[in-house]
Coordinates of C-alpha atoms and ligand atoms in Angstrom, one line a residue:
M948 CA 0.0 0.0 0.0
K949 CA 2.9 2.4 0.6
P950 CA 3.7 3.3 -3.0
L951 CA 0.0 3.8 -3.5
F952 CA -0.3 6.5 -0.9
A953 CA 2.9 8.0 -1.9
V954 CA 1.3 8.9 -5.2
M955 CA -1.9 10.1 -3.6
P956 CA -1.0 13.8 -4.0
A957 CA -0.6 13.2 -7.6
L958 CA -4.0 11.9 -7.7
S959 CA -5.7 14.7 -5.9
F960 CA -3.7 17.2 -7.9
S961 CA -4.7 15.6 -11.1
V962 CA -8.4 16.5 -10.8
V963 CA -7.9 16.2 -14.4
I964 CA -8.9 12.7 -14.0
G965 CA -12.4 13.0 -15.2
F966 CA -14.1 9.8 -15.7
G967 CA -17.3 11.4 -16.4
A968 CA -19.3 9.2 -18.8
S969 CA -19.0 12.0 -21.3
T970 CA -20.2 12.1 -24.8
V971 CA -20.2 8.5 -26.0
A972 CA -19.3 8.7 -29.7
M973 CA -21.3 5.9 -31.2
A974 CA -20.5 4.6 -34.6
A975 CA -23.7 3.1 -35.7
G976 CA -26.9 5.2 -35.8
V977 CA -30.0 3.5 -34.6
S978 CA -33.0 4.0 -36.6
F979 CA -36.0 4.7 -34.5
Q980 CA -39.6 5.2 -35.3
E981 CA -40.7 8.1 -33.2
N982 CA -43.7 7.6 -31.0
T983 CA -43.9 3.9 -31.4
L984 CA -43.8 2.4 -28.0
P985 CA -41.7 -0.8 -28.2
S986 CA -42.9 -3.1 -25.5
S987 CA -40.5 -5.3 -23.5
T988 CA -41.4 -8.3 -25.5
S989 CA -39.8 -6.8 -28.6
L990 CA -36.5 -6.6 -26.8
P991 CA -34.1 -7.5 -29.6
N992 CA -31.7 -9.4 -27.5
I993 CA -34.2 -11.8 -26.0
S994 CA -34.4 -15.3 -27.5
P995 CA -36.8 -18.2 -26.9
T996 CA -33.9 -20.7 -27.1
N997 CA -32.1 -19.1 -24.1
S998 CA -32.8 -19.9 -20.5
A999 CA -35.2 -17.7 -18.6
L1000 CA -32.3 -16.5 -16.5
A1001 CA -30.3 -15.4 -19.6
N1002 CA -33.4 -13.6 -20.9
R1003 CA -33.8 -11.8 -17.6
G1004 CA -30.1 -10.9 -18.0
A1005 CA -30.8 -9.5 -21.5
Y1006 CA -33.3 -7.1 -19.9
V1007 CA -30.9 -6.2 -17.1
A1008 CA -28.2 -5.4 -19.8
R1009 CA -30.8 -3.0 -21.3
T1010 CA -31.5 -1.3 -18.0
A1011 CA -27.8 -1.0 -17.3
D1012 CA -27.2 0.3 -20.8
C1013 CA -24.1 -1.8 -21.5
M1014 CA -24.5 -1.4 -25.2
A1015 CA -24.1 2.4 -25.1
C1016 CA -20.5 2.0 -24.4
H1017 CA -19.6 -1.6 -25.5
R1018 CA -21.5 -1.4 -28.9
D1019 CA -24.5 -3.4 -30.0
D1020 CA -22.4 -6.5 -30.5
Y1021 CA -20.3 -5.9 -27.3
S1022 CA -17.1 -5.8 -29.3
G1023 CA -15.9 -2.6 -27.6
G1024 CA -13.5 0.0 -29.0
V1025 CA -15.9 2.9 -28.4
P1026 CA -14.1 6.1 -27.3
I1027 CA -15.4 7.7 -24.2
E1028 CA -14.2 11.3 -24.0
T1029 CA -12.8 12.3 -20.6
P1030 CA -10.8 15.4 -19.7
I1031 CA -7.6 13.3 -19.7
G1032 CA -8.2 11.8 -23.1
N1033 CA -10.2 9.0 -24.6
I1034 CA -10.8 5.8 -22.7
Y1035 CA -11.9 2.9 -24.9
S1036 CA -14.4 0.3 -23.9
T1037 CA -13.3 -3.4 -24.2
N1038 CA -14.6 -6.5 -25.9
I1039 CA -17.0 -8.2 -23.4
T1040 CA -18.2 -11.0 -25.7
P1041 CA -17.4 -14.5 -24.5
S1042 CA -14.2 -14.7 -26.6
T1043 CA -11.5 -16.3 -24.5
R1044 CA -8.8 -14.5 -26.3
Y1045 CA -10.1 -10.9 -26.6
G1046 CA -13.2 -10.8 -24.5
I1047 CA -14.4 -12.1 -21.1
G1048 CA -14.7 -15.8 -22.1
N1049 CA -12.4 -16.7 -19.2
Y1050 CA -14.3 -14.8 -16.6
T1051 CA -16.0 -16.8 -13.8
E1052 CA -19.1 -15.3 -12.3
A1053 CA -17.0 -14.2 -9.3
Y1054 CA -14.7 -12.2 -11.6
F1055 CA -17.6 -10.8 -13.4
K1056 CA -19.1 -9.6 -10.1
K1057 CA -15.8 -8.0 -9.1
A1058 CA -15.6 -6.1 -12.4
L1059 CA -19.1 -4.8 -12.1
R1060 CA -19.0 -3.9 -8.4
K1061 CA -15.4 -2.9 -7.8
G1062 CA -13.9 -2.3 -11.2
R1063 CA -11.5 -5.1 -10.8
A1064 CA -10.7 -7.0 -14.0
P1065 CA -8.7 -10.3 -13.3
N1066 CA -5.4 -8.6 -14.0
H1067 CA -5.9 -4.9 -13.6
Q1068 CA -8.0 -2.1 -12.1
L1069 CA -10.5 -0.5 -14.5
Y1070 CA -11.0 3.2 -15.0
P1071 CA -14.3 4.4 -13.6
T1072 CA -15.5 5.3 -17.1
M1073 CA -16.8 1.8 -16.7
P1074 CA -19.6 2.8 -14.3
Y1075 CA -18.7 0.4 -11.5
P1076 CA -19.2 3.2 -8.9
S1077 CA -22.9 2.9 -9.8
Y1078 CA -23.0 -0.8 -10.6
H1079 CA -21.5 -1.3 -7.1
G1080 CA -25.1 -1.6 -5.8
M1081 CA -26.3 -4.2 -8.3
T1082 CA -28.0 -7.2 -6.7
D1083 CA -26.5 -10.7 -6.8
E1084 CA -29.6 -11.9 -8.7
D1085 CA -29.2 -9.3 -11.5
I1086 CA -25.4 -10.0 -11.7
S1087 CA -26.1 -13.8 -12.1
A1088 CA -28.7 -13.1 -14.8
L1089 CA -26.3 -10.8 -16.6
F1090 CA -23.6 -13.4 -16.4
A1091 CA -25.9 -16.1 -17.8
Y1092 CA -26.9 -13.7 -20.6
F1093 CA -23.3 -12.8 -21.6
Q1094 CA -22.6 -16.5 -22.1
T1095 CA -25.2 -16.5 -24.9
V1096 CA -23.8 -13.4 -26.7
A1097 CA -22.2 -14.1 -30.1
I1098 CA -18.4 -14.3 -29.8
V1099 CA -16.5 -11.5 -31.5
D1100 CA -13.0 -13.0 -31.8
K1101 CA -11.0 -9.9 -32.4
P1102 CA -9.6 -7.1 -30.3
P1103 CA -11.4 -3.7 -30.4
E1104 CA -10.0 -1.4 -33.1
K1105 CA -8.7 1.0 -30.5
T1106 CA -7.5 0.6 -27.0
T1107 CA -6.7 3.1 -24.2
H1108 CA -3.2 4.7 -24.1
L1109 CA -2.9 7.3 -21.4
P1110 CA 0.3 9.0 -20.6
F1111 CA 2.2 8.5 -17.3
P1112 CA 1.1 8.7 -14.5
L1113 CA -2.5 8.3 -15.6
N1114 CA -1.7 4.9 -17.0
I1115 CA -1.0 3.6 -13.5
R1116 CA -4.3 1.8 -13.0
S1117 CA -3.7 1.0 -9.3
L1118 CA -4.2 4.7 -8.6
M1119 CA -7.9 4.0 -9.0
L1120 CA -7.8 2.0 -5.7
A1121 CA -7.3 5.2 -3.8
W1122 CA -9.9 7.0 -5.9
N1123 CA -12.3 4.2 -5.1
V1124 CA -12.0 4.7 -1.4
I1125 CA -13.4 8.2 -1.7
N1126 CA -15.8 7.8 -4.5
V1127 CA -17.4 4.3 -4.4
P1128 CA -20.3 3.8 -4.0
S1129 CA -21.3 6.9 -5.9
T1130 CA -24.8 7.1 -4.4
E1131 CA -26.7 6.7 -1.1
N1132 CA -30.0 5.0 -0.5
R1133 CA -32.8 7.2 0.8
S1134 CA -35.0 6.2 3.7
G1135 CA -38.8 6.3 3.8
L1136 CA -39.4 5.2 0.2
T1137 CA -42.3 3.1 -1.0
E1138 CA -41.5 -0.2 -2.6
T1139 CA -42.0 1.3 -6.1
Q1140 CA -39.7 4.2 -5.3
Q1141 CA -37.1 1.8 -4.0
R1142 CA -37.2 0.0 -7.4
G1143 CA -37.0 3.4 -9.0
E1144 CA -34.0 4.3 -6.9
Y1145 CA -32.2 1.1 -7.8
L1146 CA -32.8 1.7 -11.5
V1147 CA -31.8 5.4 -11.4
N1148 CA -28.7 4.9 -9.3
N1149 CA -27.4 1.5 -9.9
L1150 CA -28.6 0.2 -13.2
E1151 CA -29.3 3.2 -15.4
H1152 CA -26.6 5.3 -13.7
C1153 CA -28.4 8.5 -14.6
G1154 CA -26.2 10.4 -12.2
T1155 CA -23.0 9.7 -14.1
C1156 CA -24.2 12.4 -16.5
H1157 CA -26.7 14.4 -14.4
T1158 CA -24.8 14.8 -11.1
P1159 CA -21.9 17.3 -11.0
R1160 CA -18.4 16.0 -10.1
N1161 CA -16.4 16.8 -7.0
L1162 CA -12.8 17.8 -6.9
T1163 CA -11.6 14.3 -7.6
Q1164 CA -14.1 13.8 -10.3
G1165 CA -16.3 11.5 -8.2
L1166 CA -20.1 12.2 -8.1
D1167 CA -20.9 15.1 -5.8
K1168 CA -23.6 13.6 -3.6
D1169 CA -24.7 17.0 -2.3
R1170 CA -25.7 18.1 -5.7
Y1171 CA -27.3 14.8 -6.7
L1172 CA -28.9 15.0 -10.2
S1173 CA -28.8 18.8 -10.3
G1174 CA -27.2 19.0 -13.7
A1175 CA -23.6 18.8 -15.1
P1176 CA -21.6 19.8 -18.2
L1177 CA -21.0 16.8 -20.4
G1178 CA -18.4 17.3 -23.1
K1179 CA -20.0 19.6 -25.6
W1180 CA -23.5 19.0 -24.1
F1181 CA -25.1 19.8 -20.8
A1182 CA -27.1 17.3 -18.8
P1183 CA -29.8 19.4 -17.1
N1184 CA -31.1 19.4 -13.5
I1185 CA -33.6 16.5 -13.2
T1186 CA -34.5 17.1 -9.5
P1187 CA -38.1 18.1 -8.8
D1188 CA -37.3 21.8 -8.5
N1189 CA -40.0 23.8 -10.3
D1190 CA -37.7 26.6 -11.6
T1191 CA -34.6 24.9 -12.6
G1192 CA -35.4 21.2 -12.7
I1193 CA -38.3 19.0 -13.8
G1194 CA -40.7 19.8 -10.9
L1195 CA -43.4 20.8 -13.4
W1196 CA -43.2 17.5 -15.2
S1197 CA -45.9 14.9 -14.3
E1198 CA -44.8 11.3 -13.8
M1199 CA -46.4 10.6 -17.2
D1200 CA -44.3 13.3 -18.8
I1201 CA -41.1 11.6 -17.5
V1202 CA -42.3 8.2 -18.6
T1203 CA -43.2 9.5 -22.1
Y1204 CA -39.8 11.2 -22.4
L1205 CA -37.8 8.2 -21.4
R1206 CA -39.9 5.9 -23.7
T1207 CA -40.0 8.1 -26.8
G1208 CA -37.2 10.7 -26.4
T1209 CA -39.6 13.6 -26.9
L1210 CA -42.1 15.6 -25.0
N1211 CA -44.2 17.8 -27.3
K1212 CA -43.1 21.4 -27.2
R1213 CA -41.2 20.9 -24.0
A1214 CA -38.2 18.7 -24.3
Y1215 CA -36.1 16.6 -26.6
A1216 CA -33.5 13.9 -25.9
G1217 CA -30.5 14.9 -28.0
G1218 CA -26.9 13.8 -28.0
P1219 CA -25.9 11.6 -25.0
M1220 CA -29.5 11.4 -23.8
A1221 CA -30.6 10.2 -27.2
E1222 CA -28.1 7.3 -26.8
A1223 CA -29.6 6.5 -23.4
V1224 CA -33.1 6.4 -24.7
A1225 CA -32.2 4.6 -27.9
H1226 CA -30.2 1.8 -26.2
S1227 CA -31.9 1.5 -22.9
T1228 CA -34.9 3.4 -21.5
R1229 CA -37.2 2.9 -24.5
Y1230 CA -37.1 -0.9 -23.8
L1231 CA -38.0 -0.6 -20.2
T1232 CA -41.3 -2.0 -19.0
D1233 CA -44.1 0.4 -18.0
E1234 CA -43.6 -0.6 -14.4
D1235 CA -39.9 0.2 -14.4
L1236 CA -40.4 3.6 -16.1
I1237 CA -43.1 4.5 -13.7
A1238 CA -40.9 3.5 -10.8
M1239 CA -38.1 5.8 -12.0
A1240 CA -40.6 8.6 -12.5
D1241 CA -42.0 8.1 -9.1
Y1242 CA -38.6 8.1 -7.5
L1243 CA -37.4 11.2 -9.4
K1244 CA -40.4 13.0 -7.9
V1245 CA -39.1 12.4 -4.3
V1246 CA -35.4 13.1 -4.6
P1247 CA -34.4 16.4 -2.9
A1248 CA -35.2 19.4 -5.1
I1249 CA -32.1 21.4 -5.8
K1250 CA -32.3 24.9 -7.2
T1251 CA -29.4 25.9 -9.4
D1252 CA -28.7 29.2 -11.1
D1253 CA -29.7 27.8 -14.5
Y1254 CA -33.3 28.9 -14.5
L1255 CA -35.8 27.5 -17.0
I1256 CA -37.9 30.2 -18.6
P1257 CA -41.5 28.8 -18.7
V1258 CA -43.0 28.3 -22.2
N1259 CA -45.2 31.1 -23.2
V1260 CA -47.5 29.2 -25.5
S1261 CA -49.0 32.3 -27.0
R1262 CA -45.6 33.3 -28.3
L1263 CA -44.8 30.0 -29.9
P1264 CA -45.1 29.8 -33.7
Q1265 CA -47.9 27.9 -35.4
P1266 CA -46.9 25.2 -37.9
V1267 CA -46.8 26.7 -41.4
S1268 CA -48.6 23.6 -42.7
N1269 CA -48.7 19.9 -42.2
S1270 CA -48.5 19.3 -45.9
I1271 CA -45.0 18.2 -47.0
T1272 CA -45.3 19.7 -50.5
Y1273 CA -46.6 23.0 -49.1
D1274 CA -43.8 23.2 -46.7
L1275 CA -41.1 22.4 -49.3
L1276 CA -42.5 24.9 -51.8
E1277 CA -43.0 27.5 -49.2
Q1278 CA -39.5 27.0 -48.0
K1279 CA -38.0 27.5 -51.5
D1280 CA -39.6 31.0 -51.5
Y1281 CA -38.3 31.7 -48.0
L1282 CA -34.8 30.6 -48.9
A1283 CA -34.6 32.6 -52.1
H1284 CA -35.8 35.6 -50.3
A1285 CA -33.3 35.2 -47.4
K1286 CA -30.4 34.7 -49.9
T1287 CA -31.2 37.9 -51.7
N1288 CA -31.5 39.8 -48.4
I1289 CA -28.2 38.5 -47.2
A1290 CA -26.4 39.2 -50.6
N1291 CA -27.9 42.8 -50.6
S1292 CA -26.9 43.5 -47.0
S1293 CA -23.3 42.5 -47.4
N1294 CA -23.0 44.4 -50.7
N1295 CA -24.4 47.6 -49.3
S1296 CA -22.5 47.9 -46.1
G1297 CA -19.5 45.6 -46.5
L1298 CA -20.3 44.7 -42.9
N1299 CA -22.1 41.6 -41.8
S1300 CA -25.6 43.0 -41.1
N1301 CA -27.5 39.8 -41.8
S1302 CA -30.9 39.6 -40.2
P1303 CA -31.2 36.8 -37.7
K1304 CA -34.2 35.3 -39.4
D1305 CA -32.4 35.1 -42.7
L1306 CA -29.5 33.4 -41.1
Y1307 CA -31.8 30.9 -39.5
L1308 CA -33.6 30.3 -42.8
I1309 CA -30.4 29.7 -44.8
H1310 CA -28.5 27.6 -42.2
C1311 CA -31.1 25.8 -40.2
A1312 CA -34.5 25.7 -42.0
S1313 CA -33.5 22.9 -44.4
C1314 CA -33.7 20.5 -41.5
H1315 CA -35.7 22.2 -38.8
G1316 CA -38.2 23.8 -41.1
V1317 CA -39.1 27.4 -41.6
D1318 CA -41.5 27.2 -38.6
G1319 CA -39.1 25.2 -36.3
Y1320 CA -41.4 22.2 -36.4
A1321 CA -38.8 20.3 -38.6
Q1322 CA -39.0 19.0 -42.1
P1323 CA -41.9 16.6 -41.9
D1324 CA -40.3 14.1 -44.3
A1325 CA -36.9 13.8 -42.6
R1326 CA -38.1 13.3 -39.0
Y1327 CA -35.6 15.9 -37.6
A1328 CA -36.3 17.2 -34.2
S1329 CA -38.9 19.9 -33.8
I1330 CA -37.1 22.6 -31.8
V1331 CA -40.3 24.5 -30.8
G1332 CA -40.5 25.1 -27.0
L1333 CA -37.6 22.8 -26.1
S1334 CA -36.3 23.2 -22.6
S1335 CA -32.7 23.3 -24.0
I1336 CA -33.5 26.6 -25.7
R1337 CA -35.3 28.1 -22.7
R1338 CA -32.5 28.1 -20.2
V1339 CA -31.2 31.3 -18.7
K1340 CA -27.7 30.0 -19.6
P1341 CA -27.5 29.8 -23.3
D1342 CA -24.4 27.6 -23.2
A1343 CA -26.1 24.3 -24.2
L1344 CA -27.8 25.9 -27.2
I1345 CA -24.7 27.7 -28.3
G1346 CA -22.8 24.4 -28.0
V1347 CA -25.3 22.6 -30.2
I1348 CA -25.1 25.3 -32.9
A1349 CA -21.4 25.6 -32.7
F1350 CA -20.6 21.9 -32.7
G1351 CA -23.6 20.2 -34.2
A1352 CA -25.6 17.1 -33.1
K1353 CA -26.0 13.6 -34.3
G1354 CA -29.4 12.0 -34.3
A1355 CA -29.5 8.6 -32.6
F1356 CA -33.2 8.3 -33.4
N1357 CA -33.1 8.9 -37.1
T1358 CA -30.7 8.1 -40.0
A1359 CA -31.0 11.5 -41.6
P1360 CA -27.8 13.5 -42.0
K1361 CA -26.5 14.9 -38.7
M1362 CA -26.5 18.5 -37.8
P1363 CA -23.2 20.2 -38.8
G1364 CA -21.3 22.4 -36.3
F1365 CA -21.3 26.0 -37.5
S1366 CA -18.3 27.3 -35.5
K1367 CA -16.1 27.3 -38.6
D1368 CA -18.6 28.7 -41.1
L1369 CA -20.3 31.4 -39.1
S1370 CA -18.8 34.2 -37.0
P1371 CA -19.4 34.4 -33.3
R1372 CA -21.7 37.3 -34.0
Q1373 CA -23.7 35.4 -36.5
I1374 CA -24.0 32.4 -34.1
A1375 CA -25.1 34.8 -31.3
S1376 CA -27.7 36.3 -33.7
I1377 CA -29.1 32.8 -34.6
T1378 CA -29.1 31.8 -30.9
N1379 CA -31.2 34.9 -30.0
H1380 CA -33.5 34.3 -32.9
V1381 CA -34.1 30.6 -31.9
R1382 CA -34.7 31.5 -28.2
V1383 CA -37.2 34.2 -28.9
T1384 CA -39.0 32.8 -31.9
F1385 CA -39.1 29.1 -31.0
G1386 CA -38.5 29.2 -27.3
G1387 CA -41.1 32.0 -26.7
L1388 CA -38.7 34.0 -24.6
P1389 CA -39.5 37.7 -24.2
S1390 CA -36.0 38.7 -25.2
S1391 CA -32.5 37.2 -25.5
D1392 CA -29.2 39.1 -25.4
V1393 CA -26.5 36.5 -26.2
S1394 CA -23.4 38.3 -27.4
A1395 CA -20.5 37.3 -29.7
A1396 CA -18.3 37.2 -26.6
D1397 CA -20.6 34.6 -25.0
V1398 CA -20.3 32.5 -28.2
T1399 CA -16.5 32.8 -28.2
R1400 CA -16.3 31.8 -24.5
V1401 CA -18.5 28.7 -25.0
I1402 CA -16.5 27.6 -28.0
K1403 CA -13.3 28.0 -26.1
E1404 CA -14.6 26.1 -23.1
K1405 CA -16.0 23.2 -25.0
S1406 CA -13.3 22.8 -27.7
Ligands
LIG1957 C1 -20.4 4.5 -19.6 C2 -19.7 3.5 -20.4 C3 -19.8 2.0 -20.0 C4 -21.0 1.3 -19.7 C5 -22.4 1.8 -19.6 C6 -20.5 -0.1 -19.4 N1 -19.2 -0.2 -19.6 FE1 -18.1 -1.8 -19.2 N2 -16.4 -0.8 -19.6 C7 -16.3 0.5 -20.1 C8 -15.0 0.9 -20.3 C9 -14.5 2.2 -20.8 C10 -14.2 -0.2 -20.0 C11 -12.7 -0.3 -20.1 C12 -12.1 0.4 -18.8 C13 -10.6 0.3 -18.7 O1 -10.0 0.0 -19.7 O2 -10.1 0.5 -17.6 C14 -15.1 -1.3 -19.6 C15 -14.7 -2.5 -19.1 C16 -15.6 -3.6 -18.8 C17 -15.2 -4.9 -18.4 C18 -13.8 -5.4 -18.2 C19 -13.4 -6.1 -19.4 C20 -11.9 -6.4 -19.4 O3 -11.5 -7.4 -18.9 O4 -11.2 -5.5 -19.9 C21 -16.3 -5.6 -18.2 C22 -16.5 -7.0 -17.7 C23 -17.5 -4.7 -18.5 N3 -17.0 -3.5 -18.9 C24 -18.8 -5.1 -18.5 C25 -19.9 -4.2 -18.6 C26 -21.2 -4.6 -18.5 C27 -21.7 -6.0 -18.2 C28 -22.0 -3.5 -18.6 C29 -23.5 -3.3 -18.4 C30 -24.0 -3.9 -17.2 C31 -21.0 -2.4 -18.9 N4 -19.8 -2.9 -18.9 C32 -21.4 -1.1 -19.1 C33 -17.4 1.4 -20.2 C34 -18.7 1.1 -19.9
LIG1958 C1 -24.9 9.6 -21.2 C2 -25.4 10.7 -20.4 C3 -26.8 10.7 -19.9 C4 -27.4 9.6 -19.2 C5 -26.8 8.3 -18.8 C6 -28.7 10.1 -18.9 N1 -28.9 11.4 -19.3 FE1 -30.6 12.4 -19.2 N2 -29.8 13.9 -20.4 C7 -28.5 13.9 -20.8 C8 -28.4 15.1 -21.7 C9 -27.1 15.5 -22.4 C10 -29.6 15.7 -21.7 C11 -30.0 17.0 -22.5 C12 -30.6 16.5 -23.8 C13 -31.0 17.6 -24.8 O1 -31.1 18.8 -24.4 O2 -31.1 17.3 -26.0 C14 -30.5 15.0 -20.9 C15 -31.9 15.3 -20.6 C16 -32.7 14.6 -19.7 C17 -34.0 15.0 -19.4 C18 -34.8 16.3 -19.9 C19 -34.6 17.4 -18.9 C20 -35.1 18.7 -19.5 O3 -35.2 19.6 -18.7 O4 -35.3 18.8 -20.7 C21 -34.5 14.1 -18.5 C22 -35.9 14.1 -17.8 C23 -33.5 13.1 -18.3 N3 -32.4 13.5 -19.1 C24 -33.6 12.1 -17.4 C25 -32.6 11.0 -17.3 C26 -32.8 9.8 -16.6 C27 -34.0 9.5 -15.7 C28 -31.7 9.1 -16.8 C29 -31.4 7.6 -16.3 C30 -32.4 6.7 -16.8 C31 -30.8 9.8 -17.7 N4 -31.4 11.0 -18.0 C32 -29.6 9.3 -18.1 C33 -27.5 13.0 -20.5 C34 -27.7 11.8 -20.0
LIG1959 C1 -28.5 18.7 -41.7 C2 -29.6 19.0 -40.8 C3 -29.5 20.0 -39.7 C4 -29.2 21.4 -39.8 C5 -28.8 22.1 -41.1 C6 -29.4 21.9 -38.5 N1 -29.7 21.0 -37.6 FE1 -30.2 21.3 -35.7 N2 -30.4 19.2 -35.4 C7 -30.3 18.3 -36.4 C8 -30.4 17.0 -35.8 C9 -30.2 15.7 -36.5 C10 -30.6 17.2 -34.5 C11 -31.0 16.2 -33.4 C12 -30.0 15.6 -32.5 C13 -30.4 14.3 -32.1 O1 -31.4 13.7 -32.6 O2 -29.7 13.7 -31.3 C14 -30.7 18.6 -34.2 C15 -30.9 19.2 -33.0 C16 -31.1 20.6 -32.8 C17 -31.5 21.2 -31.6 C18 -32.0 20.4 -30.4 C19 -30.9 20.3 -29.3 C20 -31.4 19.5 -28.2 O3 -31.9 20.0 -27.2 O4 -31.2 18.3 -28.2 C21 -31.5 22.5 -31.8 C22 -31.9 23.6 -30.8 C23 -31.0 22.8 -33.2 N3 -30.8 21.5 -33.7 C24 -30.8 24.0 -33.7 C25 -30.3 24.2 -35.0 C26 -30.0 25.5 -35.5 C27 -30.2 26.8 -34.8 C28 -29.5 25.3 -36.8 C29 -28.9 26.3 -37.7 C30 -27.8 27.1 -37.2 C31 -29.5 23.9 -37.0 N4 -30.0 23.3 -35.9 C32 -29.1 23.3 -38.2 C33 -30.1 18.5 -37.8 C34 -29.8 19.8 -38.3

């Protein structure tokens, strides 16, 4: 133990070690029919030829979202961005050479609960601080399931190479003492809420994204679920605070959001949340989704400084038309008009005096529609009324416009980042336009300096 504690100062100094489950860059897009409610029977990884235990494990694997990081075929190699560099997931198929084919159930349990692989300590990007509380029954079921997974007999394309001293995996032992387990159980919960707590904390590990980090990059229990930056995204406050969290959501709203990834004119699951919905929460049973919603209603409400400006429905735009042809024709006119305006304004003044609306029409309308309700044919996200554009802090929205977004729900082309093509002033101008026109805010004064700051922070 001596050498370990000798390097402790290095560890606490290197708060750089951020194991946040940051943006998971997924290779394969998952096509997803919006608003269909897949039931638990349609779980793709359940098979009648497998044992009941293994099939239960298949469901546990969904609730614990193993695929989000280890890929759909569990072959690994997915980069997980952390402040100290990318950490790559490993092959967890039953390949004896490249996967976990040699694991006994006892090893498997240690890996999940303590982050101990047979020969080394894992980085907490593998969410063992959350899985720490997984029940023996669920681990046995998972283990049975992983024996049935098709073997992928090759190493992941990429593996983790961190520089010294971050490559010393035993440093994690010291980190574990302070930060594992990452959550505490509450008292006084109903049976349903206890199930919800287990799902939220231990299986779904919602807090790895939604709870801010402490100085050593463990989860800050005092600010449980109150929102945290996440690479280029921001995972919002999901405590039941009315002004800054989801206090105004009903339990059904939470269930609908986790099942479908959208809540009409209120919220949309983009980026990392889209991954969580696409791989995991949409497959959960009604009972489990209700249990999580029920639990999220009783966690302590935490007020942050990132106020949510309530939707003013009367200010939201009406859809131009539900007819696809109409929308496309209409749009051609709008675009031609906007282009002429922009050409004229730069000819006249030499300066960039583009109108915010024209900028939106030229750069955004082709996907999100002239009215913000999205192109009806391409199934892009409607951006009308979304919580992400109604925050007092515009950072998340600026981040999306500057760096783009990839749809996990549809296979349509992804949203490009505009930080190279547009000036900070133009991005500020579009941001203000989106917040006022589609968010229903009375006003918005994002400046070029705000945009420059966000781009710098998130680059
Ligand atoms: C947030 C991302 C993430 C999720 C979710 C996740 N893992 Fe991992 N897992 C990783 C990473 C990254 C590693 C490699 C860590 C390292 O190299 O230290 C890993 C490593 C492992 C290992 C060790 C394999 C070895 O010997 O190298 C096992 C076993 C494992 N994961 C199983 C699972 C199971 C089962 C689930 C679902 C219950 C799961 N993981 C969910 C990211 C994740
Ligand atoms: C991989 C990171 C990640 C995980 C895991 C995750 N979330 Fe999220 N969540 C996000 C991000 C990022 C957003 C913002 C999405 C957007 O604005 O498009 C979000 C948004 C939400 C929202 C919408 C809040 C609002 O005000 O619009 C809810 C509710 C939510 N998450 C609940 C959950 C629950 C419950 C879990 C666990 C089952 C969970 N999340 C797991 C990253 C994550
Ligand atoms: C090529 C198509 C395309 C263009 C052009 C485009 N977007 Fe997007 N946008 C998307 C996709 C795809 C998503 C959804 C992300 C997802 O599904 O995970 C998205 C998501 C969004 C979101 C929702 C963020 C959230 O909360 O999850 C906003 C806001 C947004 N775009 C604004 C804009 C603005 C403003 C512009 C113009 C500067 C723009 N988009 C241009 C495709 C596009």
